[in-house]
Coordinates of C-alpha atoms in Angstrom, one line a residue:
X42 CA 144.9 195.7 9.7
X43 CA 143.7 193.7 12.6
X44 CA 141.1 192.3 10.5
X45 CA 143.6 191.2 7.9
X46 CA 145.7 189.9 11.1
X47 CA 142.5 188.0 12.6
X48 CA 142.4 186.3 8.6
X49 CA 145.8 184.9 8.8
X50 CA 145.6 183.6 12.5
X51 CA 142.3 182.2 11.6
X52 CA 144.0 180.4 8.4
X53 CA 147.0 179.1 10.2
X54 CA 145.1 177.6 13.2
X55 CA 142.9 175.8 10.5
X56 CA 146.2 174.3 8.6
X57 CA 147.8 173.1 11.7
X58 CA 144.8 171.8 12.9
X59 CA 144.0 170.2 9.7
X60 CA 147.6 168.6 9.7
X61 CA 147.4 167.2 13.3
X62 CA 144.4 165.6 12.5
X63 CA 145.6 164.0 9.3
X64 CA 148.8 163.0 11.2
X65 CA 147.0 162.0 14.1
X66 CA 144.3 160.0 13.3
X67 CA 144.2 156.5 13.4
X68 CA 144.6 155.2 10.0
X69 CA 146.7 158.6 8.8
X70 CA 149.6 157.9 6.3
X71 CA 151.3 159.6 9.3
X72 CA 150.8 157.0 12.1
X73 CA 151.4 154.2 9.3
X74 CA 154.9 155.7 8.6
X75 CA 157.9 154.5 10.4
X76 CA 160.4 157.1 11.5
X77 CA 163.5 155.4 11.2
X78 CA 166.8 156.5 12.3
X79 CA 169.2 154.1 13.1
X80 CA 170.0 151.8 10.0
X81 CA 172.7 150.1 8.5
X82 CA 174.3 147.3 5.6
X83 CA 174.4 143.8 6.8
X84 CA 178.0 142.7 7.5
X85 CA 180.0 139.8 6.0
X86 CA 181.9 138.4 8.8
X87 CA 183.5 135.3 9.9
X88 CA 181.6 133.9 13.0
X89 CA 183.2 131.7 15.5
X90 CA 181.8 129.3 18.5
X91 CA 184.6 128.8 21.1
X92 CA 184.3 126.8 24.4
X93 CA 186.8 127.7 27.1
X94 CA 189.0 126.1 29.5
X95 CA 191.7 125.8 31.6
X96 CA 194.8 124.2 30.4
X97 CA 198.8 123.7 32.2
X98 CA 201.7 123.6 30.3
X99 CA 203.6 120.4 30.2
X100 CA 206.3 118.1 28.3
X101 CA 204.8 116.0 25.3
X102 CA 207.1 113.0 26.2
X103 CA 208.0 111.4 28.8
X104 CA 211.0 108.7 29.2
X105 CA 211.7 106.6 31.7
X106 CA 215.3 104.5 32.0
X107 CA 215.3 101.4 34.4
X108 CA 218.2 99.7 35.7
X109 CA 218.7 96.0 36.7
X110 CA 220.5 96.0 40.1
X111 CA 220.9 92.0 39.8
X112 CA 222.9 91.8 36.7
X113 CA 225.4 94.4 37.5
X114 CA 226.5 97.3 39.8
X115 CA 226.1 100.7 40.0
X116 CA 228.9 103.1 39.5
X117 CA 227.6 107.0 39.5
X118 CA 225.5 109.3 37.9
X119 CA 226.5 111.6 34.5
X120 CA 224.1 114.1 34.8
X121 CA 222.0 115.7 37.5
X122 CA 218.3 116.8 37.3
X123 CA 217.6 120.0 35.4
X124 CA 220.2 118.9 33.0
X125 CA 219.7 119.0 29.0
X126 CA 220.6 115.8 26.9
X127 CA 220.8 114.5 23.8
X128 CA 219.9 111.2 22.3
X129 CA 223.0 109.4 23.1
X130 CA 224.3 111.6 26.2
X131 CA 225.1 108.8 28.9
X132 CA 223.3 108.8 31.8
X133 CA 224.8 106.9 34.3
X134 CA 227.6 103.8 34.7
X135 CA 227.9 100.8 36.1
X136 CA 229.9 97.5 36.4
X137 CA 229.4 94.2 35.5
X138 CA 231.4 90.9 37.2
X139 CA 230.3 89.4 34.1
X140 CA 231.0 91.6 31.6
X141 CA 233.0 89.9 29.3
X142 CA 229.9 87.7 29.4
X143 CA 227.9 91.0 28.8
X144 CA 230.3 91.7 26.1
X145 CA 229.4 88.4 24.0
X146 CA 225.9 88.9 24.5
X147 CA 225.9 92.1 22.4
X148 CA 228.6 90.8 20.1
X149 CA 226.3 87.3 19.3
X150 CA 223.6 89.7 19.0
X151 CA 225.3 92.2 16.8
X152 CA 226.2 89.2 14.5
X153 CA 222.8 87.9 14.6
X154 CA 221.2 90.9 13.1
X155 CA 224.5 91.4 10.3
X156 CA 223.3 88.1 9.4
X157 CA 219.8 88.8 8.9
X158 CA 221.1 92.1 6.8
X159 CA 223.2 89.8 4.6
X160 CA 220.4 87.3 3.7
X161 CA 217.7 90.4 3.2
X162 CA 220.7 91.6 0.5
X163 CA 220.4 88.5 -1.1
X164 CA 216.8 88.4 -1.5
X165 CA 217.2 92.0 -2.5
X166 CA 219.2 90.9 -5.3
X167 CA 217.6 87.8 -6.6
X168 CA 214.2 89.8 -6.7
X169 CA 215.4 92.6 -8.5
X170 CA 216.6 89.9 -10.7
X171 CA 213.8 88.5 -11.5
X172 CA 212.1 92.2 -12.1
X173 CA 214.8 92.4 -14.8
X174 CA 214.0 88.7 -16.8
X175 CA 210.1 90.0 -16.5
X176 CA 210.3 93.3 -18.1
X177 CA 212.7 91.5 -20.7
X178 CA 209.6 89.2 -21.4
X179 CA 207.3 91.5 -21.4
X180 CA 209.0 93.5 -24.3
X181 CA 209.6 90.7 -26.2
X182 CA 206.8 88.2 -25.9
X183 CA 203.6 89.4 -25.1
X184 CA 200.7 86.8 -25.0
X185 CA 198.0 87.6 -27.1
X186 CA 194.0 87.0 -26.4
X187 CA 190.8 85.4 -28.2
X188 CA 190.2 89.1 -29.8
X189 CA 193.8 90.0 -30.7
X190 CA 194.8 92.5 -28.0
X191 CA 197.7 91.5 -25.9
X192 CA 196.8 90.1 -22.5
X193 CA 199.8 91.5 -20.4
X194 CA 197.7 91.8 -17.3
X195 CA 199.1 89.1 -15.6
X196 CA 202.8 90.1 -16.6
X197 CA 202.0 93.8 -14.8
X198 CA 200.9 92.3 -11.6
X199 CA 203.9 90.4 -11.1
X200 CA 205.7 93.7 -11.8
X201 CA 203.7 95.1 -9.1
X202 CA 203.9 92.3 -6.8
X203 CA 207.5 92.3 -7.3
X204 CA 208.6 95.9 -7.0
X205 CA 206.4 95.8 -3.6
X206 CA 208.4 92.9 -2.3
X207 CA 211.9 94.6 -2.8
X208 CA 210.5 98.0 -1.1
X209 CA 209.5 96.2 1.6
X210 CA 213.1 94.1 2.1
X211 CA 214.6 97.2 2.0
X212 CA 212.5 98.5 4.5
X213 CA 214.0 96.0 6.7
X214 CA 217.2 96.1 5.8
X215 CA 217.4 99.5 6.9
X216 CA 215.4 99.1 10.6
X217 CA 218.1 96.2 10.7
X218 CA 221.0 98.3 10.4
X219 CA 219.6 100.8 12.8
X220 CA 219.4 97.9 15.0
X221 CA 223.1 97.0 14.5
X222 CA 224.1 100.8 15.0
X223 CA 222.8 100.7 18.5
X224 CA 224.5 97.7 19.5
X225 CA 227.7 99.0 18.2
X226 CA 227.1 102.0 20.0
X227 CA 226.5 99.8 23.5
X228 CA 229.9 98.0 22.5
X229 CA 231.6 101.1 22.0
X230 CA 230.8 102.2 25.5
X231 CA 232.9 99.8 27.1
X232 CA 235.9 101.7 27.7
X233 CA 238.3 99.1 28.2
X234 CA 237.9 98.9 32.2
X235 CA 235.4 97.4 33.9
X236 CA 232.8 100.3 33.0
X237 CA 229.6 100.3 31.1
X238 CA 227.8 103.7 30.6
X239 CA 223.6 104.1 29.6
X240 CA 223.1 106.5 27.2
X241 CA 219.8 108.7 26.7
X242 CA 217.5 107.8 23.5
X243 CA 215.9 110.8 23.5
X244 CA 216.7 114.3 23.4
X245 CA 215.6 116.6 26.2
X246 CA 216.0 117.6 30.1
X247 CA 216.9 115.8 33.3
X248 CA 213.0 115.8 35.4
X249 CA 214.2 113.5 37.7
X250 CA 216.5 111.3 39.1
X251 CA 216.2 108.5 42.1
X252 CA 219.2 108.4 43.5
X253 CA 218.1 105.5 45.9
X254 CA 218.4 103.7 42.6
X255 CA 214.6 102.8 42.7
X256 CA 213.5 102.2 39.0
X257 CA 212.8 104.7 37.2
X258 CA 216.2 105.6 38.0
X259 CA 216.5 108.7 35.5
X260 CA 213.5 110.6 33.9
X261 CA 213.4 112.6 31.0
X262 CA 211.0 114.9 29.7
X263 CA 210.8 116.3 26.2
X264 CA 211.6 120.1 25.4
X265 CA 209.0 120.1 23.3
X266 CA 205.4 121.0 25.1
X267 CA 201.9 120.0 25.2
X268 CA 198.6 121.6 27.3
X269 CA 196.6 119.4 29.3
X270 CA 193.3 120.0 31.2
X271 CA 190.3 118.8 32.0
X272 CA 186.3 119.0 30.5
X273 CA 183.5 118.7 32.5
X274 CA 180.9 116.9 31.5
X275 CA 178.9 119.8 30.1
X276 CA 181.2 120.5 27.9
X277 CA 181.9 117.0 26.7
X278 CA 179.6 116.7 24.4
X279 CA 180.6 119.8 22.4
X280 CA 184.1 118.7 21.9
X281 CA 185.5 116.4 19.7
X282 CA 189.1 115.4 19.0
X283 CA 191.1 116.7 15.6
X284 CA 189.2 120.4 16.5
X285 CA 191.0 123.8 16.3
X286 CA 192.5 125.4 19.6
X287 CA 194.0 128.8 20.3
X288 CA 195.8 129.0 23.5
X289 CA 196.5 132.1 25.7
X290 CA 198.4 133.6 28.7
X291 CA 199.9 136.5 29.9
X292 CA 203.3 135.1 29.6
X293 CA 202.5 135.2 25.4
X294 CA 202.3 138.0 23.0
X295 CA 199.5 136.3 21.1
X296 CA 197.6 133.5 20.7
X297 CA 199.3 130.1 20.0
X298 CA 197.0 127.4 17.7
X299 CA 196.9 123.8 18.5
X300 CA 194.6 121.0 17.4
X301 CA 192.8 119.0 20.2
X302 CA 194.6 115.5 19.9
X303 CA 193.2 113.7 22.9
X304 CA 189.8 113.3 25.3
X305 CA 190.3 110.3 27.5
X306 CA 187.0 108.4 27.7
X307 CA 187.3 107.9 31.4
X308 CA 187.4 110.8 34.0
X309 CA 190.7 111.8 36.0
X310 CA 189.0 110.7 39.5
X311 CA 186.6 107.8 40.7
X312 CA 183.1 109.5 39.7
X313 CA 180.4 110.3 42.4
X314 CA 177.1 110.7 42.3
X315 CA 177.3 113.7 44.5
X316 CA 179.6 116.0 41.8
X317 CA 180.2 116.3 38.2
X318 CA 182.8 114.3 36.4
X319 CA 186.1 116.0 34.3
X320 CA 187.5 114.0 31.2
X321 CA 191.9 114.8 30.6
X322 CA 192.2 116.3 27.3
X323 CA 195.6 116.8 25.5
X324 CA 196.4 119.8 22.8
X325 CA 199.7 119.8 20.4
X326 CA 200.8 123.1 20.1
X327 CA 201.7 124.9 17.0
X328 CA 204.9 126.2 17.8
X329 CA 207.1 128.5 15.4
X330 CA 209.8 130.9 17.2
X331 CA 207.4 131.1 20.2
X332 CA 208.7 130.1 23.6
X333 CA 206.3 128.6 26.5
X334 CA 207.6 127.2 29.9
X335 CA 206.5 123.9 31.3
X336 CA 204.4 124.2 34.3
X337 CA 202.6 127.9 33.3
X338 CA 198.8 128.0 32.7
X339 CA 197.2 128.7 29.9
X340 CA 193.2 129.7 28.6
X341 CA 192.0 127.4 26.5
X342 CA 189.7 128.3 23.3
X343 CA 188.4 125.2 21.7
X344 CA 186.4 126.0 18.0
X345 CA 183.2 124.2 18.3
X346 CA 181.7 125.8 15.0
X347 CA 182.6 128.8 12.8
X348 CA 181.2 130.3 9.3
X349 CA 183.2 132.0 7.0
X350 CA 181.6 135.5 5.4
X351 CA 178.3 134.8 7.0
X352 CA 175.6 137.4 6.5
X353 CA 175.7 138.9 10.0
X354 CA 173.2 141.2 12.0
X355 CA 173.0 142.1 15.7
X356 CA 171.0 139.9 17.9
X357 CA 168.4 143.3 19.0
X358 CA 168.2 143.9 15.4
X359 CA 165.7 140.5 14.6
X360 CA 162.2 140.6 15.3
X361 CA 161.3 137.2 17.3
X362 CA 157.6 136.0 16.5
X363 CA 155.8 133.1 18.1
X364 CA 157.2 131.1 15.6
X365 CA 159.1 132.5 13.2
X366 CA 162.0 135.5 12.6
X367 CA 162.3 138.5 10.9
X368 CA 164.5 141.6 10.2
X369 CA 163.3 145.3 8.8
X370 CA 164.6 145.4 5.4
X371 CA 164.9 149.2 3.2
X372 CA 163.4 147.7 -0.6
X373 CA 164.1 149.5 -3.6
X374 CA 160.7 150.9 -3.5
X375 CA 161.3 153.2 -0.6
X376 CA 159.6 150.7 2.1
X377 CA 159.8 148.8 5.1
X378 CA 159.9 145.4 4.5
X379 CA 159.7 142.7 6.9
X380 CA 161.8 139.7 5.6
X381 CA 161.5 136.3 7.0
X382 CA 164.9 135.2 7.9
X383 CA 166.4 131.2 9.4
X384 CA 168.6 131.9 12.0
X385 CA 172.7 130.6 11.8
X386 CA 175.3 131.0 14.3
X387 CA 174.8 133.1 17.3
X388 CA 178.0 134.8 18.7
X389 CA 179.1 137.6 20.9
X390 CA 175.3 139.2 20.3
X391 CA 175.4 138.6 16.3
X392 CA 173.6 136.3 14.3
X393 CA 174.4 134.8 11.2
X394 CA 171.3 135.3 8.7
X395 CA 171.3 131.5 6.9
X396 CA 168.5 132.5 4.5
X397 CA 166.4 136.1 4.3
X398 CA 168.2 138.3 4.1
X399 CA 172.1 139.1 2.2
X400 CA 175.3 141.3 2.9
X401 CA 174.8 144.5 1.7
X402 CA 171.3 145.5 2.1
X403 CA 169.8 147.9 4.6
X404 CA 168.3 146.8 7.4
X405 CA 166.1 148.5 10.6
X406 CA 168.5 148.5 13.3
X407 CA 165.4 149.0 16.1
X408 CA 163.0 146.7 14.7
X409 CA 160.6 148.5 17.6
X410 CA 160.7 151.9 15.5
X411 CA 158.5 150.1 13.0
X412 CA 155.2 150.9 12.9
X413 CA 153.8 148.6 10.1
X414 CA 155.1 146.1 7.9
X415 CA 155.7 147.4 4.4
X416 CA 154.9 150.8 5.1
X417 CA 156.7 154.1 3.9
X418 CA 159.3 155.7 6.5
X419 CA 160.8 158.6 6.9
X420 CA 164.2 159.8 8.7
X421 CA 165.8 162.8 10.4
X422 CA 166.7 165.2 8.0
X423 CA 170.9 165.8 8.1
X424 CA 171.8 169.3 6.5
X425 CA 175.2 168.5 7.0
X426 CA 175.1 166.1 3.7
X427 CA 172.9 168.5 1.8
X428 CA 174.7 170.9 -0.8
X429 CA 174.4 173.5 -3.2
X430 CA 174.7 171.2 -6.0
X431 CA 172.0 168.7 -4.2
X432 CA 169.3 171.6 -4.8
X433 CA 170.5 172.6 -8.5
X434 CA 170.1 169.0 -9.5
X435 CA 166.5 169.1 -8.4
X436 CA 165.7 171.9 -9.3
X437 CA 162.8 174.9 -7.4
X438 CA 160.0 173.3 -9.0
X439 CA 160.5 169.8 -7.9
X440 CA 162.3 171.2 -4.3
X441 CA 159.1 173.0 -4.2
X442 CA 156.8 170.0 -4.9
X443 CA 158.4 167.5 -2.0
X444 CA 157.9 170.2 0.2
X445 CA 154.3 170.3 -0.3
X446 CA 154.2 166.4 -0.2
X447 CA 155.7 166.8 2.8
X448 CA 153.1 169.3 4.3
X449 CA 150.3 167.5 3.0
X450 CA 151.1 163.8 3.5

């Protein structure tokens, strides 16, 4: 018994022994083998480049009204500040010793501009006219060229040259009429007495009135909003107007888009020397139901760059060689390969893979784990996906086989 004891120990000492130094030596299959145990499929995402800044809330428009203390005199005010208007609201009123005089001005004026609308008519008429009497000749008379194909050429661009002439009286025939609209509407306001009121063109909310009747006497601002802010001169050379925005507080459920619709080219304050310069930029705000109050702040994310379904790896995943890149790619034939990738977009510790490498494939997720280039691997084995009907697929003889390769490799 012991001797058959001493036999056994003897063998196993000599099989581990022969295994370490099969595994341990320096050109063993062993040592050559990665053991790789963090791996994954490349992602297809959408990358995006932002650059931040600060923005503020405030009206898109702005509208001044000016009064002429010389020419008449000032009555009262209509509205107050912090009052909403409409185009046409009045404003304030005033008398006029001469307003009879005042009166005749708009009238000559008015009748001025009816004129003008009558003679455009005219022209209207006589050029669609003449539209009719070339069509007519065209239908019935066509000249014919040296090769026997009509030659209507000539006929068409009068056509063309006439149909463009009556768009364009019409045109202004109608900013005529506008015109005449308004001054009705100035007539109108004459109530009889010796009072003349100013109406609002635009539509929006009392900012300011001087009640010292220093000109700007009333100004409006628009209800519908804009962000400004300012970029430093870093960033200045990143941005470019026409670009994407998203804009963000904690007074909004979500982001709100915008496009970038101004950069001034000069800076808000005298530059120095002694500190770095910021450029006024202007966004227009997608609005839909959302609400935003003048004056809040806002962060500002300006897209600089973005690819859509980029092939996308993590930053730590790429090996970084003197002069080239590369990621740990699983091939088909059961090794690890080491792919030569160019390098995209680089955001939020991803990298967009512009050549190399494609979604889908596996790739090394600790390119350190590898011990050589195109080498075999090996992993942790996981019971927990193994089953019954793994091993009856394979079958004892074959299950019996990897375990020796396993042993012995």
């Amino acid at each position: 018994m012991k001797k058959k004891t001493s036999i056994l120990l003897s063998a196993g000492i000599l099989f581990v022994s022969g295994n370490l130094y099969l595994a341990l030596r320096d050109d063993g299959k062993a040592v050559r083998s990665s053991y790789i145990n963090s791996w994954a499929k490349i992602g297809k995402e959408t990358l995006t480049e932002t650059l931040h800044a600060e923005g503020v809330v405030t009206p898109k428009e702005e509208h001044h009204v000016y009064y002429d203390p010389n020419s008449s005199e000032f009555k009262s005010f209509l509205v107050k500040e912090g009052d909403e208007v409409d185009s046409g609201t009045p404003l304030f009123e005033y008398s006029s010793d001469n307003i009879d005089k005042e009166l005749a001005r708009l009238e000559a004026e008015k009748d001025q501009l009816e004129t003008e609308a009558t003679l455009l008519d005219e022209q209207i008429k006589q050029l669609s006219y003449l539209q009719t009497v070339s069509a007519s000749t065209t239908d019935n008379s066509l000249p014919v060229a040296g090769n026997g194909t009509a030659a209507d050429s000539s006929n068409d661009l009068m056509a063309v040259s006439i149909e463009k002439e009556i768009y364009d009286k019409e045109l202004e025939k109608s900013r005529v009429e506008a015109e005449i609209e308004k001054y009705d509407d100035l007539i109108d306001s004459y109530d009889g007495s010796d009072q003349l009121e100013i109406s609002s063109e635009v539509a929006g909310s009392v900012k300011k009135i001087n009640y010292e009747l220093n000109n700007p006497i009333v100004t409006i601002i628009s209800d519908t909003p804009k962000v400004e802010g300012a970029f430093s001169e870093r960033d200045l050379k990143n941005v470019q107007e026409g670009m994407e925005v998203y804009v963000k507080s904690n007074m909004l459920k979500g982001a709100i888009g915008g496009t970038l619709t101004k950069i001034a080219k000069h800076p808000e304050s005298d530059p120095s020397v002694k500190k770095e310069s910021h450029f006024p930029f202007e966004i227009e705000l997608e609005l839909e139901e959302e609400e935003i109050v003048h004056g809040t702040h806002v962060d500002v994310s300006v897209v600089t760059n973005q690819v859509v379904n980029a092939a996308v790896v993590p930053q730590r995943s790429i090996d970084k060689g003197k002069k080239n890149s590369y990621v740990y790619i699983l091939n088909e034939v059961g090794k690890v390969e080491k792919r030569k990738i160019k390098k995209g977009l680089e955001v939020g510790g991803k990298t967009e893979l512009k050549k190399g490498a494609k979604p889908d494939e596996l790739f090394v997720r600790k390119p350190e784990n590898v011990q050589k280039a195109d080498s075999p691997f090996f992993s942790k084995l996981k019971p927990g996906i193994l089953s019954k009907e793994t091993f009856s697929e394979e079958g004892k003889r074959n299950i019996f086989k990897q375990i020796m390769v396993g042993f012995f490799k």
